Amino acid sequence: MENKLHFYNTLTRKVEQFVPNEDGKVAMYTCGPTVYHFAHIGNLRSYIMEDLLEKTLRYLGYDVKRVMNITDVGHLSSDADTGEDKMVAGAKREHKTVMEIAKFYTDAFFADCAKLNIKTPDVVEPATNCIDDFIRVITRLMETGYAYESGGNIYFDTSKLKEYYVFSSQSEKELLVGVRDDVEEDENKRNKSDFVLWFTKSKFEDQELKWESPWGMGYPGWHIECSCISMKHLGEYMDIHCGGVDNIFPHHTNEIAQSEAYLGHKWCNYWLHVHHLNDRSGKMSKSKGGILTVTTLEEKGYDPMVYRLFCLQSHYRKPLEFSYDILDNMSAAYDKLVKRIGSLNREGSVDRAVFDEYRTRFEDALCDDLNSAMALTVLYDMLKADTDDATKFALAEDFDRVLSLNLTSERAADAGSGVDAALEQYIAEKIEERKAAKKEKDFARADAIRNELLERGIVLEDTREGVKWKKA
Ligand code: AMP
Ligand code: ZN
């Protein structure tokens, strides 16, 4: 099939044409959440943009198999294999077992994803399901000399590789900028960049989950899980691997090192990384605390779709700064958009030529390094176009297969159906009049306007994002 999609491949540092290993088929892997806490809206930015990628591929006609892990063991507080297992720390914090918090936060993660219309990957596999796979791969790495035992742990020996820093020609120091949290040194390592494949003795005291292995009771390192889970379900060759930019080093660098050492050939051709959502103090992170969740946004009166729109309005390769002011603007824009589409008369036939023209423009925007903001512009242009409602509605429905903003759902239909443009205009004027009355402290007039609208079947609601209306 025609491979129209182009995106930035972190491995080659270029926007490249995407050509899968097998024509028409895509093997895709996403690093899943570490389930010791709620996902914050920064994590969810990554999952929204990865969802956009998956849906774009499907929209273009690819048969996608997407796999995601759930990290429920082995992810330590520092990416340099030191500190406490995040899951153990989470269990202590909540006086629960590791498995209890893993279940609770895995469910919470998928509930958040559902609210944001993020499709569940075809395969979701917790790391604790795959201990035998980890042991098998590590055993082979020991046999082939890529791994060694030191201080009771098993390490990957990065000096055995021709090239370890595959993602960049930059220095190690520059790469460390992307490293998450604090970094401490581990004296058991032969080389500074070596990493743990299997823990036995170190940091073991409180480890609740441990398994028998040829090297003693222990538990796996974080990086090995993604290599093994992806190979288990996608085989020896993968097309796209994604994650947030903080995963580039060391997590993805180490995944490539161990996978290619194990397989003896190139493993994954394309790597896509989503840039961070920041708040005023920098990168939003679970370990920093005080995180924003989807529930926080809902409690403040925002529809989760507003956050999805906020993410789609910006490019995945740029850092995005969160602010309530921008979210308020998005909320107003979202309401307007949904009402506009809801007011379209769906009866009648679709003009195929117009449909195809806009579909091509929409596809072109997505194929240009997933330019979601441009794809939204195509949607707005289409709604303004001089064509019939039925075609516009069909296009909005079609675009929403990728955008997933509930543009034509029941909610959208409710918001607009039965309210003609004249009434909509009248409501808008009355809302402005009421705002002016309130400003002048003429509350009797403000109440009279509210009642007047109520008599016409329209209910006003004062929210923190301004006045909204719905049918009674
Ligand atoms: P974690 O649950 O910490 O393993 O992270 C889950 C995913 O969220 C990973 O792909 C991270 O790279 C990504 N991530 C973490 N922090 C942010 C952030 N502030 N903005 C966007 N993505 C993030
Ligand atoms: Zn991973």
PDB file of C-alpha atoms and ligand atoms in Angstrom, residues 29-32 69 71 222-223 225-227 241-242 247 251-252 255, ligand 2:
ATOM      1  CA  TYR A  29       4.747  -0.885  21.164  1.00  0.00           C
ATOM      2  CA  THR A  30       4.086   1.719  23.843  1.00  0.00           C
ATOM      3  CA  CYS A  31       5.721   1.990  27.249  1.00  0.00           C
ATOM      4  CA  GLY A  32       2.870   1.670  29.728  1.00  0.00           C
ATOM      5  CA  ASN A  69       3.180  -3.153  29.267  1.00  0.00           C
ATOM      6  CA  THR A  71       5.071  -1.657  35.017  1.00  0.00           C
ATOM      7  CA  TRP A 222      12.675  -2.046  34.518  1.00  0.00           C
ATOM      8  CA  HIS A 223      14.183  -1.963  31.019  1.00  0.00           C
ATOM      9  CA  GLU A 225      10.340  -5.846  30.717  1.00  0.00           C
ATOM     10  CA  CYS A 226       9.643  -3.727  27.650  1.00  0.00           C
ATOM     11  CA  SER A 227      12.112  -5.676  25.487  1.00  0.00           C
ATOM     12  CA  HIS A 241       8.164   2.031  19.569  1.00  0.00           C
ATOM     13  CA  CYS A 242       6.877   5.082  21.434  1.00  0.00           C
ATOM     14  CA  ASN A 247      12.154   7.481  28.040  1.00  0.00           C
ATOM     15  CA  HIS A 251      15.111   3.384  29.158  1.00  0.00           C
ATOM     16  CA  HIS A 252      14.871   3.100  25.370  1.00  0.00           C
ATOM     17  CA  GLU A 255      15.970  -1.578  25.555  1.00  0.00           C
TER      18      GLU A 255
HETATM   19 ZN    ZN B   2       9.240   0.784  28.336  1.00  0.00          ZN
END
